Amino acid sequence: QVRVVESGGGLVQAGNSLRLSCTVSGRTFSPYAMGWFRQAPGKEREIVAAISWSGGSTYYADSVKGRFTLSRDNAENTVTLQMNSLKPEDTAVYYCAAADTMVLVTRDEYDYWGQGTKVTVSS
């Protein structure tokens, strides 16, 4: 059984940084693409960033481009979302997701989801 677990959320002041981590367990032999989504109160879930199995392809939403960086360590089955220059509008519950494919997935078509970690950015 595949399990996706996020960590690293919290409260931070605007302009500061936060790092989210995500670990996938239960599948150590098959490749998978990864993505981070977020859902703010009263809004639909949106993709933040995505990365292919090799890490050679990445995608960032326009709203986070230049501020967020997604990386992965396949040996550790983890992905890390480094979030810099945070803004109040980045406040949301952030979800990590895994997809049964090697290629980049930029739509809401992931197979496995974490429970989410809350990020609050104060002004």
PDB file of C-alpha atoms in Angstrom:
ATOM      1  CA  GLN A   1       0.000   0.000   0.000  1.00  0.00           C
ATOM      2  CA  VAL A   2       1.367   3.364  -1.043  1.00  0.00           C
ATOM      3  CA  ARG A   3       1.580   6.025   1.601  1.00  0.00           C
ATOM      4  CA  VAL A   4       2.347   9.704   1.042  1.00  0.00           C
ATOM      5  CA  VAL A   5       3.245  11.798   4.072  1.00  0.00           C
ATOM      6  CA  GLU A   6       3.940  15.530   4.150  1.00  0.00           C
ATOM      7  CA  SER A   7       5.796  17.488   6.784  1.00  0.00           C
ATOM      8  CA  GLY A   8       7.163  20.943   7.356  1.00  0.00           C
ATOM      9  CA  GLY A   9       4.122  23.183   7.418  1.00  0.00           C
ATOM     10  CA  GLY A  10       3.644  25.945   9.938  1.00  0.00           C
ATOM     11  CA  LEU A  11       3.298  29.647  10.573  1.00  0.00           C
ATOM     12  CA  VAL A  12       5.755  32.036   9.001  1.00  0.00           C
ATOM     13  CA  GLN A  13       5.952  35.763   8.392  1.00  0.00           C
ATOM     14  CA  ALA A  14       5.726  37.158   4.908  1.00  0.00           C
ATOM     15  CA  GLY A  15       9.072  37.297   3.180  1.00  0.00           C
ATOM     16  CA  ASN A  16      10.451  34.325   5.020  1.00  0.00           C
ATOM     17  CA  SER A  17      11.009  30.752   3.878  1.00  0.00           C
ATOM     18  CA  LEU A  18       9.604  27.335   4.625  1.00  0.00           C
ATOM     19  CA  ARG A  19      10.520  23.877   3.446  1.00  0.00           C
ATOM     20  CA  LEU A  20       7.979  21.137   2.893  1.00  0.00           C
ATOM     21  CA  SER A  21       9.002  17.516   2.642  1.00  0.00           C
ATOM     22  CA  CYS A  22       7.105  14.531   1.338  1.00  0.00           C
ATOM     23  CA  THR A  23       7.980  10.883   1.728  1.00  0.00           C
ATOM     24  CA  VAL A  24       6.520   8.028  -0.285  1.00  0.00           C
ATOM     25  CA  SER A  25       6.521   4.552   1.185  1.00  0.00           C
ATOM     26  CA  GLY A  26       5.185   1.232   0.023  1.00  0.00           C
ATOM     27  CA  ARG A  27       6.594   1.411  -3.506  1.00  0.00           C
ATOM     28  CA  THR A  28      10.335   1.150  -3.857  1.00  0.00           C
ATOM     29  CA  PHE A  29      10.593  -0.420  -7.308  1.00  0.00           C
ATOM     30  CA  SER A  30       8.248   1.501  -9.574  1.00  0.00           C
ATOM     31  CA  PRO A  31       8.908   5.009 -10.846  1.00  0.00           C
ATOM     32  CA  TYR A  32       6.519   7.807  -9.977  1.00  0.00           C
ATOM     33  CA  ALA A  33       6.118  11.462 -10.717  1.00  0.00           C
ATOM     34  CA  MET A  34       5.436  13.850  -7.844  1.00  0.00           C
ATOM     35  CA  GLY A  35       3.527  17.033  -7.358  1.00  0.00           C
ATOM     36  CA  TRP A  36       2.509  19.575  -4.769  1.00  0.00           C
ATOM     37  CA  PHE A  37      -0.942  21.100  -4.685  1.00  0.00           C
ATOM     38  CA  ARG A  38      -2.533  23.595  -2.365  1.00  0.00           C
ATOM     39  CA  GLN A  39      -6.013  24.565  -1.358  1.00  0.00           C
ATOM     40  CA  ALA A  40      -6.786  27.864   0.287  1.00  0.00           C
ATOM     41  CA  PRO A  41     -10.012  28.402   2.249  1.00  0.00           C
ATOM     42  CA  GLY A  42     -12.931  28.809  -0.100  1.00  0.00           C
ATOM     43  CA  LYS A  43     -10.857  28.060  -3.170  1.00  0.00           C
ATOM     44  CA  GLU A  44     -10.315  25.070  -5.405  1.00  0.00           C
ATOM     45  CA  ARG A  45      -7.234  22.938  -5.162  1.00  0.00           C
ATOM     46  CA  GLU A  46      -4.495  24.074  -7.518  1.00  0.00           C
ATOM     47  CA  ILE A  47      -1.200  22.668  -8.598  1.00  0.00           C
ATOM     48  CA  VAL A  48       1.875  24.400  -7.207  1.00  0.00           C
ATOM     49  CA  ALA A  49       4.756  22.393  -8.638  1.00  0.00           C
ATOM     50  CA  ALA A  50       5.517  19.045 -10.195  1.00  0.00           C
ATOM     51  CA  ILE A  51       8.568  16.963 -10.975  1.00  0.00           C
ATOM     52  CA  SER A  52       9.224  13.965 -13.168  1.00  0.00           C
ATOM     53  CA  TRP A  53      10.700  10.712 -11.930  1.00  0.00           C
ATOM     54  CA  SER A  54      14.196  11.627 -13.052  1.00  0.00           C
ATOM     55  CA  GLY A  55      13.914  15.175 -11.765  1.00  0.00           C
ATOM     56  CA  GLY A  56      14.848  16.423 -15.208  1.00  0.00           C
ATOM     57  CA  SER A  57      11.489  18.061 -15.810  1.00  0.00           C
ATOM     58  CA  THR A  58       9.749  20.433 -13.459  1.00  0.00           C
ATOM     59  CA  TYR A  59       6.678  22.620 -13.553  1.00  0.00           C
ATOM     60  CA  TYR A  60       5.740  25.626 -11.446  1.00  0.00           C
ATOM     61  CA  ALA A  61       2.550  27.591 -11.275  1.00  0.00           C
ATOM     62  CA  ASP A  62       3.032  31.189 -12.366  1.00  0.00           C
ATOM     63  CA  SER A  63       2.161  32.375  -8.886  1.00  0.00           C
ATOM     64  CA  VAL A  64       5.180  30.610  -7.358  1.00  0.00           C
ATOM     65  CA  LYS A  65       7.667  30.679 -10.204  1.00  0.00           C
ATOM     66  CA  GLY A  66      10.984  32.095  -9.069  1.00  0.00           C
ATOM     67  CA  ARG A  67      10.110  31.663  -5.395  1.00  0.00           C
ATOM     68  CA  PHE A  68       9.508  27.919  -4.990  1.00  0.00           C
ATOM     69  CA  THR A  69      11.872  25.108  -5.903  1.00  0.00           C
ATOM     70  CA  LEU A  70      10.947  21.445  -6.097  1.00  0.00           C
ATOM     71  CA  SER A  71      13.556  18.718  -5.872  1.00  0.00           C
ATOM     72  CA  ARG A  72      13.602  15.001  -5.250  1.00  0.00           C
ATOM     73  CA  ASP A  73      15.844  12.315  -3.837  1.00  0.00           C
ATOM     74  CA  ASN A  74      14.799   8.956  -5.236  1.00  0.00           C
ATOM     75  CA  ALA A  75      17.193   7.074  -2.987  1.00  0.00           C
ATOM     76  CA  GLU A  76      15.275   8.460  -0.012  1.00  0.00           C
ATOM     77  CA  ASN A  77      11.854   8.452  -1.712  1.00  0.00           C
ATOM     78  CA  THR A  78      11.405  12.093  -0.826  1.00  0.00           C
ATOM     79  CA  VAL A  79      10.582  15.351  -2.538  1.00  0.00           C
ATOM     80  CA  THR A  80      11.240  18.770  -1.080  1.00  0.00           C
ATOM     81  CA  LEU A  81       9.441  22.003  -1.819  1.00  0.00           C
ATOM     82  CA  GLN A  82      11.574  24.971  -0.855  1.00  0.00           C
ATOM     83  CA  MET A  83       9.354  28.031  -0.524  1.00  0.00           C
ATOM     84  CA  ASN A  84      11.053  31.419  -0.384  1.00  0.00           C
ATOM     85  CA  SER A  85       9.722  34.959  -0.247  1.00  0.00           C
ATOM     86  CA  LEU A  86       6.426  33.702   1.067  1.00  0.00           C
ATOM     87  CA  LYS A  87       3.343  35.860   0.702  1.00  0.00           C
ATOM     88  CA  PRO A  88       0.062  35.863   2.630  1.00  0.00           C
ATOM     89  CA  GLU A  89      -1.629  34.521  -0.501  1.00  0.00           C
ATOM     90  CA  ASP A  90       0.493  31.377  -0.185  1.00  0.00           C
ATOM     91  CA  THR A  91      -1.529  30.460   2.882  1.00  0.00           C
ATOM     92  CA  ALA A  92      -3.181  27.103   2.236  1.00  0.00           C
ATOM     93  CA  VAL A  93      -3.144  23.426   3.002  1.00  0.00           C
ATOM     94  CA  TYR A  94      -0.423  21.888   0.883  1.00  0.00           C
ATOM     95  CA  TYR A  95      -0.824  18.382  -0.465  1.00  0.00           C
ATOM     96  CA  CYS A  96       1.826  16.087  -1.854  1.00  0.00           C
ATOM     97  CA  ALA A  97       0.846  13.563  -4.499  1.00  0.00           C
ATOM     98  CA  ALA A  98       2.418  10.713  -6.447  1.00  0.00           C
ATOM     99  CA  ALA A  99       1.506   9.432  -9.903  1.00  0.00           C
ATOM    100  CA  ASP A 100       2.224   6.057 -11.496  1.00  0.00           C
ATOM    101  CA  THR A 101       4.278   7.463 -14.314  1.00  0.00           C
ATOM    102  CA  MET A 102       7.794   8.654 -15.031  1.00  0.00           C
ATOM    103  CA  VAL A 103       6.764  11.790 -16.879  1.00  0.00           C
ATOM    104  CA  LEU A 104       5.749  15.167 -15.547  1.00  0.00           C
ATOM    105  CA  VAL A 105       2.125  15.415 -14.446  1.00  0.00           C
ATOM    106  CA  THR A 106       0.723  18.939 -14.314  1.00  0.00           C
ATOM    107  CA  ARG A 107      -2.956  18.144 -13.973  1.00  0.00           C
ATOM    108  CA  ASP A 108      -4.952  16.871 -11.033  1.00  0.00           C
ATOM    109  CA  GLU A 109      -4.392  13.276 -12.175  1.00  0.00           C
ATOM    110  CA  TYR A 110      -2.351  11.834  -9.369  1.00  0.00           C
ATOM    111  CA  ASP A 111      -2.906   8.395  -7.911  1.00  0.00           C
ATOM    112  CA  TYR A 112      -1.829   8.797  -4.313  1.00  0.00           C
ATOM    113  CA  TRP A 113      -2.319  11.743  -1.981  1.00  0.00           C
ATOM    114  CA  GLY A 114      -1.073  12.806   1.400  1.00  0.00           C
ATOM    115  CA  GLN A 115      -3.231  14.223   4.155  1.00  0.00           C
ATOM    116  CA  GLY A 116      -1.896  17.737   3.728  1.00  0.00           C
ATOM    117  CA  THR A 117       0.147  20.147   5.797  1.00  0.00           C
ATOM    118  CA  LYS A 118      -0.998  23.641   6.657  1.00  0.00           C
ATOM    119  CA  VAL A 119       1.044  26.676   5.736  1.00  0.00           C
ATOM    120  CA  THR A 120       0.079  30.054   7.147  1.00  0.00           C
ATOM    121  CA  VAL A 121       1.869  33.210   6.063  1.00  0.00           C
ATOM    122  CA  SER A 122       1.216  36.252   8.184  1.00  0.00           C
ATOM    123  CA  SER A 123       1.544  39.769   6.865  1.00  0.00           C
TER     124      SER A 123
END
